[in-house]
Amino acid sequence: FFQKTLTAVKNWFTLFGWPKGQNPISIPYSLRRDVCKDQMTSSQKKFFKQNLGKYANTFYDMLYHLSGQLLPGIKSSQSLPLDPDEQVLQLHWQHSTLLAFLKSQGAYLPHVLPEFLLEPDDYKKWIKLQTVLKVDVKNSDTFSIKHLVILEDSIFETMNRRAWTDVLLQIYKVFVLPYVSSHSVSDPSNSESVQHMPRIKLEPLSSNIYSPYERTILTWLNKHYEMNRKTVWKDCQKGDVPPMRWIVNFDRDLLDGLVLAAQLAAYCPYLIATHFVRMYTNPRAPEQFLHNSLILVNAMHAVGLAIDIKV
């Protein structure tokens, strides 16, 4: 599940996260490398000499493109000091500033420490620096060092990948999802078919899992599914009309493809006869779920929504 999430995040930010079109990223490698313009070593620069344009953007260029804001004290063309220890301290400060900025915008990242975003070698240097500092001030009454989280190499790589993925997810939540508006489409809630459907509250404190913008999307999924299920599958070849359901999450409730097919049919009804009538309306076996997914992907390809969609 985490690997699928990581792939989806990587694809979206590669396609839509940058100011000048697509810019391929890898999580966490390109992100932790591209926090400064000149962070690459001389050997890395030689290797990438013919592709410098691809690596001209920094992580902060992407953040500015999506948020319209610059981090306090950080420029997109930020450079690093020559001293290795000072480099690590500056990178740690930059990551601290990034996390503080995202949290001030509504991001939820209590489990991500600034050092978790460093390169593995820089993380080791950071731990060493803090350990030395802790020894130097051990007997001081005026200075304290927070508890260090020391991770083994393999565990750090896993934590690093997870930390960068969660940072991107929270960037998407606070800077992209707010553009989702319930007023941009007509409200079908007065339709007789959805009058008795349970409501999803959009108030900010009504859920500790989904943001108001995510609940707006769930409401949209519920309304279109209930309004279209009888129309889309009235002539279904592989079962009866699917029953009413309450869609409350983005994984299990979308697993059989029917909900997403109903949304697509609302805007592209001509796909019903060519694609959706062949879907299983009550899938049980894995093969039936795969069958529905393949039909849905083919339908998306047919209308040009093939954004690196794979089954």
PDB file of C-alpha atoms in Angstrom, residues 63-168:
ATOM      1  CA  LEU A  63       7.044  24.683  -3.120  1.00  0.00           C
ATOM      2  CA  TYR A  64       6.838  28.284  -4.346  1.00  0.00           C
ATOM      3  CA  HIS A  65       4.987  27.161  -7.485  1.00  0.00           C
ATOM      4  CA  LEU A  66       2.339  25.362  -5.430  1.00  0.00           C
ATOM      5  CA  SER A  67       2.041  27.740  -2.478  1.00  0.00           C
ATOM      6  CA  GLY A  68       3.021  31.125  -3.884  1.00  0.00           C
ATOM      7  CA  GLN A  69       5.155  31.700  -0.783  1.00  0.00           C
ATOM      8  CA  LEU A  70       8.871  31.704  -0.051  1.00  0.00           C
ATOM      9  CA  LEU A  71      10.182  30.131   3.130  1.00  0.00           C
ATOM     10  CA  PRO A  72      11.532  32.699   5.602  1.00  0.00           C
ATOM     11  CA  GLY A  73      15.258  33.155   5.031  1.00  0.00           C
ATOM     12  CA  ILE A  74      15.481  30.599   2.198  1.00  0.00           C
ATOM     13  CA  LYS A  75      15.932  31.354  -1.500  1.00  0.00           C
ATOM     14  CA  SER A  76      15.278  28.973  -4.383  1.00  0.00           C
ATOM     15  CA  SER A  77      18.938  29.417  -5.346  1.00  0.00           C
ATOM     16  CA  GLN A  78      20.178  28.631  -1.833  1.00  0.00           C
ATOM     17  CA  SER A  79      23.815  27.566  -1.668  1.00  0.00           C
ATOM     18  CA  LEU A  80      25.699  25.670   1.023  1.00  0.00           C
ATOM     19  CA  PRO A  81      28.760  26.670   3.049  1.00  0.00           C
ATOM     20  CA  LEU A  82      32.048  25.043   2.130  1.00  0.00           C
ATOM     21  CA  ASP A  83      32.628  23.615   5.606  1.00  0.00           C
ATOM     22  CA  PRO A  84      31.012  20.123   5.850  1.00  0.00           C
ATOM     23  CA  ASP A  85      29.789  20.651   9.414  1.00  0.00           C
ATOM     24  CA  GLU A  86      28.260  24.008   8.543  1.00  0.00           C
ATOM     25  CA  GLN A  87      26.584  22.407   5.526  1.00  0.00           C
ATOM     26  CA  VAL A  88      24.827  19.871   7.736  1.00  0.00           C
ATOM     27  CA  LEU A  89      23.765  22.534  10.224  1.00  0.00           C
ATOM     28  CA  GLN A  90      22.337  24.713   7.452  1.00  0.00           C
ATOM     29  CA  LEU A  91      20.463  21.816   5.855  1.00  0.00           C
ATOM     30  CA  HIS A  92      18.994  20.883   9.228  1.00  0.00           C
ATOM     31  CA  TRP A  93      17.922  24.501   9.740  1.00  0.00           C
ATOM     32  CA  GLN A  94      16.342  24.590   6.266  1.00  0.00           C
ATOM     33  CA  HIS A  95      14.373  21.404   6.953  1.00  0.00           C
ATOM     34  CA  SER A  96      13.295  22.776  10.345  1.00  0.00           C
ATOM     35  CA  THR A  97      12.068  25.935   8.626  1.00  0.00           C
ATOM     36  CA  LEU A  98      10.229  23.879   6.002  1.00  0.00           C
ATOM     37  CA  LEU A  99       8.422  21.762   8.613  1.00  0.00           C
ATOM     38  CA  ALA A 100       7.509  24.805  10.705  1.00  0.00           C
ATOM     39  CA  PHE A 101       6.135  26.557   7.604  1.00  0.00           C
ATOM     40  CA  LEU A 102       4.033  23.553   6.549  1.00  0.00           C
ATOM     41  CA  LYS A 103       2.656  23.095  10.070  1.00  0.00           C
ATOM     42  CA  SER A 104       1.659  26.763  10.151  1.00  0.00           C
ATOM     43  CA  GLN A 105      -0.364  26.123   6.970  1.00  0.00           C
ATOM     44  CA  GLY A 106      -2.237  23.172   8.492  1.00  0.00           C
ATOM     45  CA  ALA A 107       0.077  20.247   7.695  1.00  0.00           C
ATOM     46  CA  TYR A 108       0.168  17.335  10.137  1.00  0.00           C
ATOM     47  CA  LEU A 109       3.766  16.155  10.507  1.00  0.00           C
ATOM     48  CA  PRO A 110       4.460  15.437  14.202  1.00  0.00           C
ATOM     49  CA  HIS A 111       6.415  12.285  13.355  1.00  0.00           C
ATOM     50  CA  VAL A 112       8.840  13.964  10.932  1.00  0.00           C
ATOM     51  CA  LEU A 113      11.995  15.406  12.470  1.00  0.00           C
ATOM     52  CA  PRO A 114      14.239  17.705  10.377  1.00  0.00           C
ATOM     53  CA  GLU A 115      17.111  15.207  10.506  1.00  0.00           C
ATOM     54  CA  PHE A 116      14.883  12.548   8.906  1.00  0.00           C
ATOM     55  CA  LEU A 117      14.992  14.591   5.668  1.00  0.00           C
ATOM     56  CA  LEU A 118      18.791  14.630   5.413  1.00  0.00           C
ATOM     57  CA  GLU A 119      21.014  12.498   3.207  1.00  0.00           C
ATOM     58  CA  PRO A 120      22.246   9.351   5.040  1.00  0.00           C
ATOM     59  CA  ASP A 121      25.806  10.685   5.327  1.00  0.00           C
ATOM     60  CA  ASP A 122      24.540  14.059   6.514  1.00  0.00           C
ATOM     61  CA  TYR A 123      22.341  12.338   9.085  1.00  0.00           C
ATOM     62  CA  LYS A 124      25.410  10.577  10.506  1.00  0.00           C
ATOM     63  CA  LYS A 125      27.267  13.877  10.616  1.00  0.00           C
ATOM     64  CA  TRP A 126      24.315  15.499  12.372  1.00  0.00           C
ATOM     65  CA  ILE A 127      24.196  12.772  15.011  1.00  0.00           C
ATOM     66  CA  LYS A 128      27.948  13.068  15.525  1.00  0.00           C
ATOM     67  CA  LEU A 129      27.752  16.844  15.864  1.00  0.00           C
ATOM     68  CA  GLN A 130      24.918  16.654  18.352  1.00  0.00           C
ATOM     69  CA  THR A 131      26.672  13.950  20.357  1.00  0.00           C
ATOM     70  CA  VAL A 132      29.826  16.066  20.588  1.00  0.00           C
ATOM     71  CA  LEU A 133      27.772  19.107  21.503  1.00  0.00           C
ATOM     72  CA  LYS A 134      25.924  17.156  24.155  1.00  0.00           C
ATOM     73  CA  VAL A 135      29.200  16.049  25.727  1.00  0.00           C
ATOM     74  CA  ASP A 136      30.548  19.609  25.683  1.00  0.00           C
ATOM     75  CA  VAL A 137      27.546  20.997  27.544  1.00  0.00           C
ATOM     76  CA  LYS A 138      26.853  18.001  29.760  1.00  0.00           C
ATOM     77  CA  ASN A 139      27.585  19.932  32.923  1.00  0.00           C
ATOM     78  CA  SER A 140      25.969  23.163  31.812  1.00  0.00           C
ATOM     79  CA  ASP A 141      22.876  24.422  33.635  1.00  0.00           C
ATOM     80  CA  THR A 142      21.935  26.871  30.913  1.00  0.00           C
ATOM     81  CA  PHE A 143      21.833  24.674  27.814  1.00  0.00           C
ATOM     82  CA  SER A 144      20.043  21.450  26.954  1.00  0.00           C
ATOM     83  CA  ILE A 145      20.045  19.074  24.008  1.00  0.00           C
ATOM     84  CA  LYS A 146      16.858  17.312  22.991  1.00  0.00           C
ATOM     85  CA  HIS A 147      16.816  13.541  22.963  1.00  0.00           C
ATOM     86  CA  LEU A 148      18.474  12.196  19.812  1.00  0.00           C
ATOM     87  CA  VAL A 149      16.794   9.608  17.629  1.00  0.00           C
ATOM     88  CA  ILE A 150      19.624   7.408  16.342  1.00  0.00           C
ATOM     89  CA  LEU A 151      18.612   5.045  13.534  1.00  0.00           C
ATOM     90  CA  GLU A 152      20.503   2.251  11.806  1.00  0.00           C
ATOM     91  CA  ASP A 153      21.305   2.725   8.117  1.00  0.00           C
ATOM     92  CA  SER A 154      18.525   0.505   6.734  1.00  0.00           C
ATOM     93  CA  ILE A 155      15.931   1.922   9.112  1.00  0.00           C
ATOM     94  CA  PHE A 156      16.969   5.480   8.303  1.00  0.00           C
ATOM     95  CA  GLU A 157      16.469   4.889   4.563  1.00  0.00           C
ATOM     96  CA  THR A 158      12.949   3.630   5.236  1.00  0.00           C
ATOM     97  CA  MET A 159      12.208   6.545   7.551  1.00  0.00           C
ATOM     98  CA  ASN A 160      13.702   9.011   5.067  1.00  0.00           C
ATOM     99  CA  ARG A 161      11.536   7.733   2.227  1.00  0.00           C
ATOM    100  CA  ARG A 162       8.436   7.829   4.415  1.00  0.00           C
ATOM    101  CA  ALA A 163       9.230  11.317   5.729  1.00  0.00           C
ATOM    102  CA  TRP A 164       9.634  12.834   2.253  1.00  0.00           C
ATOM    103  CA  THR A 165       6.478  11.088   1.023  1.00  0.00           C
ATOM    104  CA  ASP A 166       4.484  12.448   3.957  1.00  0.00           C
ATOM    105  CA  VAL A 167       5.887  15.943   3.384  1.00  0.00           C
ATOM    106  CA  LEU A 168       4.684  15.830  -0.238  1.00  0.00           C
TER     107      LEU A 168
END
